[in-house]
Amino acid sequence: MPRNLTYKILKAHLVEGELTPGAEIGIRIDHTLTQDATGTMAYLQFESLGIDKVQTKLSVSYVDHNTLQCGFENADDHRYLQSVAAKHGVYFSRPGNGICHQVHLERFGVPGMTLLGSDSHTPTAGGIGMLAMGAGGLDVAVAMGGGPFYLASPKVVGVWLEGKLSPWVGAKDVILDVLRRLKVKGGLGRVIEYHGPGVATLSVPERATITNMGAELGATTSIFPADEKTQEFMKLQHRGSKFRPLAADPDAPYDEEIEIDLSTLEPLVACPHSPDNVVEAAKLKNVKLAQVSIGSCTNSSLDDLMMISRVLKNKRVHPETSVSLAPGSKQVLQNLIAAGGLEPIVAAGVRILEAACGPCIGMGQSPPSGAASLRTFNRNFLGRSGTKDAEVYLCSPQVAVASALKGRITDPRELGRPPRVQMPENLIVDDSMILPPAEDPAKVEVVRGPNIQPVPVKKKLAPSLKGEVLLKVEDNITTDHIMPAGAKILPFRSNIPAISEFVFSVIEADFAKRAKEKRGGFVVGGENYGQGSSREHAALAPMYLGLKAVLAKSFARIHQANLINFGIVPLTFVDPKDYDHIRQSDELEIPKLAKALRDGVETIQVQNTTRKRSYTMNLGFTSRQREMLLAGGLLNLTKERAGANSQ
Ligand code: MIC
Ligand code: SF4
């Protein structure tokens, strides 16, 4: 039977379950990646598993998020990460070497392999033909220990590409078009697989822009075949021998299909405050820009920056627009310099930032109050830039550079014919910022600064749950609402008691205080609750504040897994209209929840004692998930099992 590429890779890695959409499967993980903001927790968890050396083919620890060192916290975290990597067989990519996804694509990605990363944009490596998924740090820790990664076997959406992008239209416009069609929850439970004759017209960095931002669809991952373009890219990276061609079989089946004629796409922009709020750039020409930011794991390749350099040559950015640029990796920066591409950018008045996430995660460059900022990034959620009333728009590097010159959102076709970009024929490849693990791990001492606090663990699930609805929120609540990031909060990623003070602070400044006073309770959410990042802090910190269960219309994949991993029960409404009846501050009770989980029943009644009503909620968990919830989370369960084995 012909197979699509996704199912070929899944089949080759399957260790548990059956490949039927929706059924839980366990797959073997070849590579893992972590970044510093999620990595400290992941390695603390890995250490608690008591395994000496990672069991994967390759594990890499990147430092790219918390790179501002305004106090000791981030620097301490980096030192911990470097020493723990050396001790346990993990490669360490030093701060300044670049954004994890860009560096993994350049230096490590291998077609046909699986990659699990503690970052939601891990699917970037789908651009080189990897099956690459984001997950919480604990799931990545388990994969580093050699355990399978569990997920719902996905549906596969085939996106048939034909034609060729028109001048000034970029790969970003392809994914913005998909987002416009499918919306931010359109990818739930699905892998987006690109195929068709249009694929060959796209370079690996272009493909990686598309797979990267597939995360904003809520998709499990996105993937491209590995073809001559992939081989070319890998040869340039001096890794040609790792290439192997991979594609779906001819006439492979897809669960759903979409067609895109690349030649019909136009320059697009996502408007505040959601990546699926997409319109044509030409319709936004009245938006004056205080800021343009170029970079992030979506659009910071050498190809992107060389194009920008050519457009800026002998020009100046608009005097009222602050323009910043962060290259995706040290390799990109080094080659940009060598090819003469940096000088025109600097001369044009662009502010050059280090090769890191930077403004994308609110690490600097917050826009002025109430101002519009145009960014080549992938997320424009409320408050993420660090300025709550800023209006953040997302676009391609082509739209960004044209807009930087004009000081307002500009369709780049206004600039006339695009310049020809001469890409270097050879690249400087220098891995000296990637440190291999220690040869003698016994000699390595893991360094823990005062910011690194132990991972809190929950007690076993109580027989029944009772408490107040602490907060009721609408559809598409992001992890940036639940556990905001930014330069002020990110330094506490290794310190759950400290970071928990900021839970839901974008929505309500006093949430943490109230949650503690009430000794925890419930949150009620709409569709796609917890979309966005993989940060398990959005489960761990609410758990620390006493959150017992979340009642929602539906959940985003990674966040739902994180809630279960930390013993918070994610319940979905059987009748979504029940959502309308619950009010914030209502008292809820879930009698005999633990028994229901033990018995494996499909639904349970939640009593609203304030309104004298009850709601039927789904309990459709797998037996593995039920065990985790009963134990109070995966760490407890692992310890319970280890205890049982040693008796
Ligand atoms: C993001 O883009 O939101 C992040 C910051 O990279 C997160 C990870 C984190 O919160 O540390 C992600 O995408 O998973
Ligand atoms: Fe970093 Fe932004 Fe990419 Fe997240 S989306 S990994 S913060 S560059």
XYZ file of C-alpha atoms in Angstrom, residues 2-632:
631
model
C 1.440 3.421 -0.893
C 2.353 5.553 2.143
C 2.804 9.214 2.761
C 6.160 10.372 4.138
C 4.833 10.948 7.665
C 3.588 7.381 8.045
C 6.803 5.980 6.538
C 8.853 7.683 9.253
C 6.337 6.844 11.993
C 6.305 3.189 10.937
C 10.093 2.990 11.003
C 10.097 4.381 14.579
C 6.999 2.729 16.044
C 7.551 0.918 19.344
C 3.995 0.841 20.732
C 0.449 1.077 19.425
C -1.163 1.065 16.024
C -0.890 3.613 13.274
C -4.551 4.599 13.132
C -5.364 8.314 13.382
C -6.308 9.247 16.964
C -4.857 6.096 18.598
C -1.979 6.577 21.024
C 1.411 5.489 19.704
C 4.896 5.413 21.183
C 7.807 6.217 18.884
C 11.578 6.016 19.194
C 13.343 9.360 19.247
C 16.694 9.744 17.430
C 17.602 13.343 18.296
C 16.558 15.657 21.110
C 17.071 19.362 21.507
C 16.496 21.666 24.438
C 16.848 25.401 24.837
C 17.800 27.261 27.987
C 14.335 28.543 28.962
C 12.891 25.020 29.058
C 16.183 23.135 29.337
C 16.995 23.715 32.990
C 13.782 21.927 34.029
C 14.335 19.211 31.411
C 17.841 18.422 32.732
C 16.747 18.608 36.383
C 14.103 16.046 35.422
C 16.616 13.985 33.459
C 18.915 13.963 36.482
C 16.053 12.731 38.666
C 15.632 9.719 36.339
C 19.068 8.560 37.499
C 20.424 7.700 34.024
C 24.117 8.462 33.453
C 24.237 9.047 29.723
C 21.620 10.046 27.164
C 20.390 7.089 25.125
C 19.585 8.972 21.911
C 21.710 9.097 18.755
C 22.251 12.795 19.491
C 21.100 15.279 22.113
C 21.928 18.972 21.972
C 21.424 21.690 24.582
C 21.132 25.171 23.087
C 21.312 28.548 24.801
C 19.372 31.095 22.786
C 16.418 32.463 24.785
C 17.679 33.886 28.084
C 20.722 35.614 26.717
C 20.345 39.005 28.440
C 22.357 38.812 31.626
C 20.910 41.582 33.773
C 21.492 39.647 36.988
C 23.101 36.373 37.955
C 20.077 34.189 37.104
C 20.512 33.540 33.388
C 24.284 33.254 33.661
C 23.883 30.710 36.457
C 21.429 28.738 34.341
C 23.876 28.688 31.432
C 26.624 27.366 33.681
C 24.351 24.618 34.987
C 23.319 23.692 31.435
C 26.926 23.533 30.225
C 28.070 21.318 33.082
C 25.058 18.999 33.082
C 25.419 18.537 29.295
C 29.105 17.662 29.599
C 28.318 15.099 32.286
C 25.493 13.282 30.536
C 26.607 12.982 26.915
C 24.873 16.076 25.531
C 26.379 18.535 23.022
C 26.249 22.149 24.233
C 25.669 25.037 21.840
C 27.054 28.117 23.572
C 25.158 31.399 23.912
C 25.859 33.378 20.748
C 25.966 30.301 18.520
C 22.396 30.813 17.436
C 18.758 29.856 17.711
C 18.287 26.143 18.378
C 16.111 25.475 15.322
C 18.377 27.295 12.885
C 21.511 25.607 14.233
C 19.914 22.143 14.345
C 18.817 22.519 10.725
C 22.277 23.635 9.647
C 24.500 21.352 11.690
C 22.576 18.244 12.752
C 19.289 17.611 10.919
C 19.055 14.256 9.099
C 16.194 13.337 6.736
C 14.020 10.480 7.985
C 15.050 10.755 11.625
C 12.840 11.781 14.543
C 13.590 14.852 16.654
C 11.898 15.825 19.915
C 12.564 19.319 21.241
C 11.468 21.221 24.326
C 10.340 24.049 22.103
C 7.208 24.270 19.986
C 9.087 25.342 16.850
C 11.092 22.115 16.698
C 9.154 21.259 13.467
C 11.564 23.663 11.704
C 13.697 20.558 11.007
C 10.770 19.237 8.927
C 12.296 21.490 6.251
C 15.093 18.951 5.863
C 12.755 15.913 6.030
C 12.914 15.126 9.750
C 9.826 14.227 11.729
C 10.415 16.879 14.366
C 8.031 17.636 17.215
C 7.787 19.984 20.170
C 7.057 18.669 23.659
C 7.333 19.604 27.309
C 10.736 19.315 28.984
C 9.723 16.210 30.916
C 8.808 14.326 27.744
C 12.158 15.334 26.278
C 13.930 14.172 29.459
C 12.233 10.776 29.130
C 13.257 10.580 25.442
C 16.863 11.414 26.416
C 16.629 8.484 28.788
C 15.681 6.234 25.871
C 11.928 6.130 26.563
C 9.415 6.358 23.725
C 7.552 9.568 22.982
C 3.787 9.113 23.150
C 1.422 10.991 20.895
C -1.889 10.542 19.140
C -1.254 8.997 15.741
C -1.932 11.977 13.482
C -4.112 12.580 10.481
C -1.980 13.719 7.557
C -2.928 16.795 5.547
C -1.330 16.780 2.099
C -0.544 20.276 0.883
C -0.043 20.060 -2.866
C 2.226 22.842 -4.081
C 2.450 23.893 -7.691
C 3.808 26.888 -9.543
C 6.548 29.170 -8.264
C 6.575 32.153 -5.920
C 6.327 35.529 -7.692
C 8.970 38.214 -7.132
C 8.783 39.757 -3.633
C 6.608 36.907 -2.341
C 8.314 34.752 0.302
C 7.967 31.371 1.964
C 6.413 33.205 4.904
C 3.488 34.084 2.642
C 2.910 30.369 2.005
C 2.472 29.601 5.686
C 0.482 32.801 6.306
C -1.840 31.642 3.530
C -2.190 28.207 5.187
C -2.889 29.949 8.519
C -5.516 32.129 6.857
C -7.237 28.976 5.600
C -6.866 26.567 8.530
C -6.655 29.001 11.477
C -4.711 28.506 14.707
C -6.406 25.274 15.658
C -6.772 23.851 12.153
C -3.719 21.652 12.552
C -4.745 19.941 15.811
C -4.017 16.202 15.656
C -2.551 16.612 12.177
C 0.790 16.541 10.391
C 1.037 18.966 7.478
C 2.957 17.258 4.666
C 4.003 19.280 1.625
C 4.277 17.606 -1.779
C 3.821 18.300 -5.473
C 5.928 19.992 -8.165
C 6.122 23.317 -6.308
C 8.326 21.726 -3.609
C 11.388 21.664 -5.879
C 11.155 25.451 -6.330
C 11.692 26.052 -2.598
C 15.085 26.022 -0.866
C 15.617 24.297 2.513
C 15.569 27.618 4.435
C 12.276 28.488 2.703
C 10.833 25.091 3.576
C 12.014 25.547 7.166
C 10.151 28.876 7.402
C 6.996 27.007 6.409
C 7.443 24.022 8.759
C 8.508 26.340 11.581
C 5.312 28.322 11.538
C 3.196 25.198 11.165
C 3.423 25.302 14.975
C 0.959 28.201 14.825
C -1.612 25.857 13.255
C -1.446 23.695 16.382
C -0.152 20.894 14.136
C 1.792 17.922 15.506
C 4.454 18.820 12.955
C 5.019 19.733 9.300
C 7.341 18.026 6.843
C 8.853 18.341 3.376
C 10.422 15.525 1.321
C 14.224 15.276 1.117
C 15.281 15.904 -2.496
C 18.054 17.481 -4.556
C 17.528 20.833 -2.849
C 18.024 19.104 0.507
C 21.163 17.425 -0.768
C 22.519 20.765 -2.025
C 21.872 22.342 1.385
C 23.548 19.482 3.251
C 26.578 19.560 0.935
C 26.989 23.281 1.617
C 26.950 22.381 5.314
C 29.719 19.788 4.655
C 27.244 17.071 5.634
C 26.422 15.633 2.216
C 27.116 12.074 3.386
C 24.174 12.249 5.827
C 21.701 12.917 3.024
C 19.214 10.357 1.850
C 16.319 10.984 -0.516
C 12.862 10.600 0.976
C 9.379 11.199 -0.330
C 5.832 9.953 -0.129
C 5.037 7.041 -2.459
C 3.315 8.056 -5.690
C -0.469 8.108 -5.059
C 0.056 8.056 -1.296
C -3.188 8.682 0.577
C -3.831 11.815 2.650
C -6.626 12.295 5.189
C -7.235 15.824 3.966
C -5.907 17.761 0.985
C -5.153 21.386 0.214
C -3.792 22.866 -3.015
C -1.686 25.991 -3.278
C -0.570 27.550 -6.529
C 2.531 29.410 -5.342
C 2.360 31.816 -8.270
C -0.978 33.236 -7.053
C 0.239 34.205 -3.561
C 0.707 37.836 -2.575
C 2.699 39.513 0.228
C 0.676 38.911 3.399
C 0.665 40.178 6.987
C -0.786 38.705 10.209
C -2.507 41.454 12.214
C -2.718 41.763 16.014
C -3.020 39.581 18.087
C -3.104 36.248 16.291
C -0.956 34.659 13.562
C -4.092 33.614 11.641
C -5.469 37.145 11.376
C -4.028 37.453 7.870
C -4.609 40.156 5.211
C -2.719 41.401 2.138
C 0.143 43.784 2.961
C -1.217 46.238 0.400
C -4.334 46.737 2.547
C -2.327 47.956 5.548
C -0.424 50.859 4.037
C -1.802 53.291 6.617
C -0.130 51.484 9.496
C 2.812 53.654 10.611
C 5.606 51.660 12.187
C 7.619 52.560 15.277
C 9.563 49.360 14.878
C 10.568 46.681 12.396
C 12.269 43.558 13.776
C 13.961 41.031 11.554
C 15.027 37.612 12.802
C 13.634 34.729 14.937
C 13.677 31.042 14.087
C 11.201 31.697 11.253
C 13.171 34.144 9.116
C 16.817 34.572 9.970
C 18.606 32.415 7.393
C 21.539 33.606 5.315
C 19.236 33.711 2.275
C 16.796 36.015 4.102
C 19.532 38.356 5.315
C 21.383 38.512 1.996
C 18.126 39.563 0.332
C 17.633 42.256 2.973
C 21.180 43.466 2.506
C 20.715 43.858 -1.257
C 17.496 45.809 -0.823
C 19.080 48.133 1.763
C 22.219 48.792 -0.267
C 22.838 52.546 -0.453
C 19.554 53.298 1.330
C 18.572 54.427 4.828
C 15.801 53.078 7.031
C 12.970 55.484 7.794
C 13.989 58.013 10.498
C 10.928 57.293 12.653
C 11.252 53.521 12.531
C 13.665 51.621 14.741
C 14.863 48.591 12.796
C 16.628 45.653 14.433
C 18.052 42.467 12.991
C 19.147 39.257 14.734
C 20.840 36.598 12.599
C 19.656 33.031 13.218
C 23.098 31.651 13.934
C 26.736 32.522 14.223
C 27.173 30.708 10.914
C 24.650 33.039 9.267
C 26.397 36.102 10.719
C 29.874 34.911 9.792
C 28.867 34.193 6.202
C 26.904 37.418 5.936
C 30.085 39.272 6.912
C 32.265 37.230 4.553
C 29.893 37.848 1.629
C 29.886 41.613 2.276
C 26.230 41.512 3.298
C 26.509 43.099 6.739
C 27.975 46.449 5.698
C 24.920 47.698 3.731
C 22.668 46.661 6.623
C 24.719 48.563 9.202
C 25.093 51.539 6.863
C 21.318 51.676 6.423
C 20.913 52.262 10.164
C 19.771 48.813 11.283
C 20.469 47.860 14.902
C 22.354 44.554 14.959
C 21.497 42.094 17.734
C 23.186 38.857 18.733
C 22.256 35.532 17.131
C 19.454 34.569 19.516
C 15.668 34.744 19.997
C 15.858 38.300 21.368
C 12.769 40.444 20.709
C 10.715 37.412 19.619
C 10.403 36.386 23.249
C 10.451 39.899 24.686
C 14.172 39.786 25.504
C 14.711 43.429 24.652
C 13.359 45.711 21.913
C 9.884 46.081 23.421
C 8.037 48.607 21.250
C 6.913 52.006 22.583
C 3.449 52.363 24.195
C 0.550 51.860 21.840
C 2.900 51.617 18.841
C 2.841 49.305 15.838
C 5.709 46.859 15.388
C 6.214 44.735 12.267
C 8.181 41.528 12.782
C 9.377 38.591 10.701
C 8.561 36.333 13.655
C 5.880 33.690 14.162
C 3.798 34.901 17.118
C 2.078 38.201 17.866
C 0.151 37.228 20.980
C -0.988 40.025 23.276
C 1.812 41.290 25.502
C 4.482 38.910 24.135
C 6.619 41.815 22.881
C 6.847 43.163 26.435
C 4.527 46.118 25.680
C 0.965 45.178 26.464
C -0.704 47.824 24.318
C 1.625 47.380 21.320
C 0.126 46.270 18.011
C 2.337 43.515 16.613
C 2.135 42.453 12.942
C 3.947 39.466 11.380
C 5.349 39.341 7.850
C 8.025 38.058 5.471
C 11.527 39.602 5.325
C 10.512 41.077 1.954
C 7.610 43.018 3.516
C 9.766 43.901 6.541
C 12.570 45.470 4.531
C 10.245 47.447 2.264
C 8.370 48.687 5.335
C 11.615 49.581 7.141
C 12.442 51.932 4.270
C 8.998 53.537 4.090
C 8.165 53.674 7.824
C 4.755 52.099 7.239
C 3.523 48.654 6.205
C 4.471 48.366 2.562
C 3.779 45.857 -0.183
C 7.351 45.256 -1.404
C 6.151 45.258 -5.008
C 6.037 49.066 -4.582
C 9.860 48.956 -4.742
C 9.867 47.794 -8.382
C 11.988 44.892 -9.629
C 13.669 42.908 -6.825
C 17.484 42.991 -6.865
C 19.430 39.857 -7.801
C 20.945 38.204 -4.762
C 24.295 36.465 -5.206
C 24.574 33.674 -2.635
C 28.084 32.421 -1.693
C 29.118 29.175 -3.362
C 30.877 27.908 -0.251
C 30.059 28.480 3.365
C 32.291 28.998 6.355
C 31.391 26.133 8.645
C 32.822 26.417 12.133
C 31.465 24.356 15.018
C 33.793 25.710 17.679
C 30.812 27.086 19.666
C 29.362 23.575 19.942
C 31.054 21.788 22.806
C 31.093 17.988 22.755
C 30.273 16.106 25.971
C 33.104 15.365 28.402
C 35.386 12.438 27.697
C 35.523 11.664 31.389
C 32.082 12.504 32.811
C 33.053 11.403 36.317
C 35.319 14.435 36.558
C 32.558 16.927 35.692
C 30.916 18.702 38.581
C 27.401 19.958 37.853
C 27.225 23.597 38.960
C 23.945 24.788 40.507
C 23.525 28.463 41.342
C 20.972 29.762 43.851
C 18.402 30.395 41.093
C 18.090 26.677 40.424
C 15.375 25.315 42.658
C 14.146 21.713 42.714
C 11.203 20.713 40.497
C 8.099 20.749 42.716
C 6.039 17.571 42.747
C 2.376 17.129 43.433
C 0.708 14.726 45.822
C -1.335 11.789 44.523
C -4.700 12.746 43.057
C -7.293 13.292 45.822
C -10.363 10.995 45.656
C -12.628 13.988 44.794
C -11.809 17.549 43.760
C -13.485 20.664 45.105
C -12.837 24.375 44.707
C -13.628 27.643 43.019
C -13.441 28.654 39.366
C -10.444 30.934 39.708
C -10.621 32.201 36.153
C -12.832 31.821 33.106
C -11.195 32.581 29.762
C -12.214 32.556 26.096
C -11.012 30.545 23.030
C -7.366 30.256 21.930
C -5.810 31.225 25.248
C -2.047 30.928 24.727
C 0.714 29.764 27.032
C 1.898 33.397 26.842
C -1.315 34.294 28.720
C -0.937 31.452 31.217
C 2.782 31.834 31.877
C 4.116 35.000 30.261
C 7.765 35.260 29.152
C 9.893 38.372 28.505
C 13.099 39.706 30.008
C 11.662 40.209 33.500
C 10.052 36.791 33.938
C 12.237 34.390 31.931
C 15.147 34.522 34.416
C 12.925 32.596 36.860
C 12.409 29.582 34.594
C 14.502 27.457 36.996
C 12.671 28.729 40.046
C 9.008 27.682 40.061
C 8.035 29.417 43.339
C 9.330 32.726 41.934
C 7.875 32.371 38.419
C 4.465 31.259 39.700
C 3.838 34.843 40.884
C 3.358 35.794 37.209
C 0.795 33.139 36.229
C -2.036 34.713 34.166
C -0.642 38.172 35.029
C -1.406 39.383 31.468
C -5.093 38.755 32.209
C -5.229 39.582 35.905
C -2.341 41.049 37.900
C -3.437 39.428 41.188
C -4.211 35.934 39.927
C -1.372 34.221 41.817
C -2.295 35.901 45.085
C -5.946 34.944 44.702
C -5.128 31.352 43.728
C -2.989 30.954 46.849
C -5.637 32.502 49.106
C -8.262 30.122 47.753
C -5.821 27.177 48.022
C -6.085 26.470 44.326
C -9.132 25.626 42.257
C -10.168 25.373 38.606
C -9.753 27.258 35.351
C -12.447 27.209 32.650
C -11.332 27.693 29.042
C -12.742 27.729 25.503
C -11.363 26.039 22.372
C -7.645 25.333 21.870
C -6.714 26.137 25.472
C -2.930 26.415 25.912
C -1.987 27.004 22.265
C 1.493 28.226 21.453
C 4.653 27.293 23.213
C 5.803 24.015 24.734
C 6.727 25.640 28.054
C 5.790 23.187 30.782
C 5.967 26.122 33.186
C 2.411 26.864 31.996
C 1.440 23.636 33.800
C 4.080 23.479 36.540
C 3.576 27.006 37.907
C -0.254 26.753 38.024
C 0.204 23.351 39.673
C 2.369 25.030 42.287
C -0.483 27.520 42.881
C -2.904 24.635 43.452
C -4.651 24.344 40.073
C -6.501 21.016 40.161
C -8.220 20.721 36.793
C -8.920 22.738 33.660
C -12.371 22.483 32.057
C -12.175 23.491 28.404
C -13.881 23.025 25.042
C -10.603 21.656 23.620
C -6.866 21.693 24.382
C -3.702 22.297 22.375
C -1.634 19.108 22.072
C 1.554 20.023 23.931
C -0.185 21.869 26.745
C -2.605 19.022 27.342
C 0.321 16.597 27.613
C 2.091 18.984 30.006
C -0.989 19.258 32.240
C -1.183 15.468 32.509
C 2.575 15.180 33.086
C 2.147 17.414 36.134
C -1.062 15.865 37.448
C -3.556 18.608 36.480
C -6.693 17.021 35.027
C -7.679 18.372 31.572
C -11.431 17.850 31.124
C -13.366 18.652 27.955
C -17.077 19.519 27.804
C -19.279 16.873 26.171
C -21.734 19.682 25.419
C -19.698 22.851 24.685
C -22.773 24.964 25.578
C -22.182 24.094 29.250
C -19.197 26.448 29.057
C -21.659 29.365 28.892
C -23.308 28.466 32.210
C -20.211 28.523 34.371
C -19.139 31.825 35.891
C -15.900 32.811 37.504
C -16.063 32.259 41.319
C -18.606 29.388 41.030
C -17.882 26.487 43.385
C -17.287 23.183 41.598
C -17.038 19.645 42.837
C -15.893 16.525 41.005
C -16.900 13.606 43.231
C -15.090 10.269 42.922
C -12.755 11.439 40.163
C -9.939 9.120 41.230
C -12.245 6.089 41.182
C -13.584 7.060 37.764
C -10.018 7.249 36.459
C -9.141 3.903 38.009
C -12.239 2.325 36.455
C -11.478 3.892 33.087
C -14.962 5.342 32.601
C -15.446 7.685 29.655
C -17.267 10.626 31.303
C -17.791 12.221 34.698
C -20.256 14.688 36.242
C -18.916 18.010 37.498
C -21.280 19.626 40.034
C -21.642 23.388 40.051
C -22.772 23.819 43.648
C -23.276 27.570 43.224
C -25.719 27.200 40.335
C -27.083 23.748 41.197
C -26.248 22.296 37.814
C -24.017 19.532 36.627
C -21.959 19.167 33.488
C -20.824 15.997 31.733
C -17.102 16.089 31.007
C -15.007 13.710 28.903
C -12.465 11.524 30.636
C -11.256 9.883 27.439
C -7.699 9.292 28.641
C -5.426 6.402 27.701
C -4.472 4.026 30.511
C -0.981 5.592 30.580
C -2.491 9.053 31.072
C -4.867 7.819 33.778
C -1.979 6.319 35.717
C -0.059 9.591 35.509
C -3.033 11.613 36.736
C -3.671 9.237 39.631
C -0.026 9.326 40.681
C 0.018 13.150 40.610
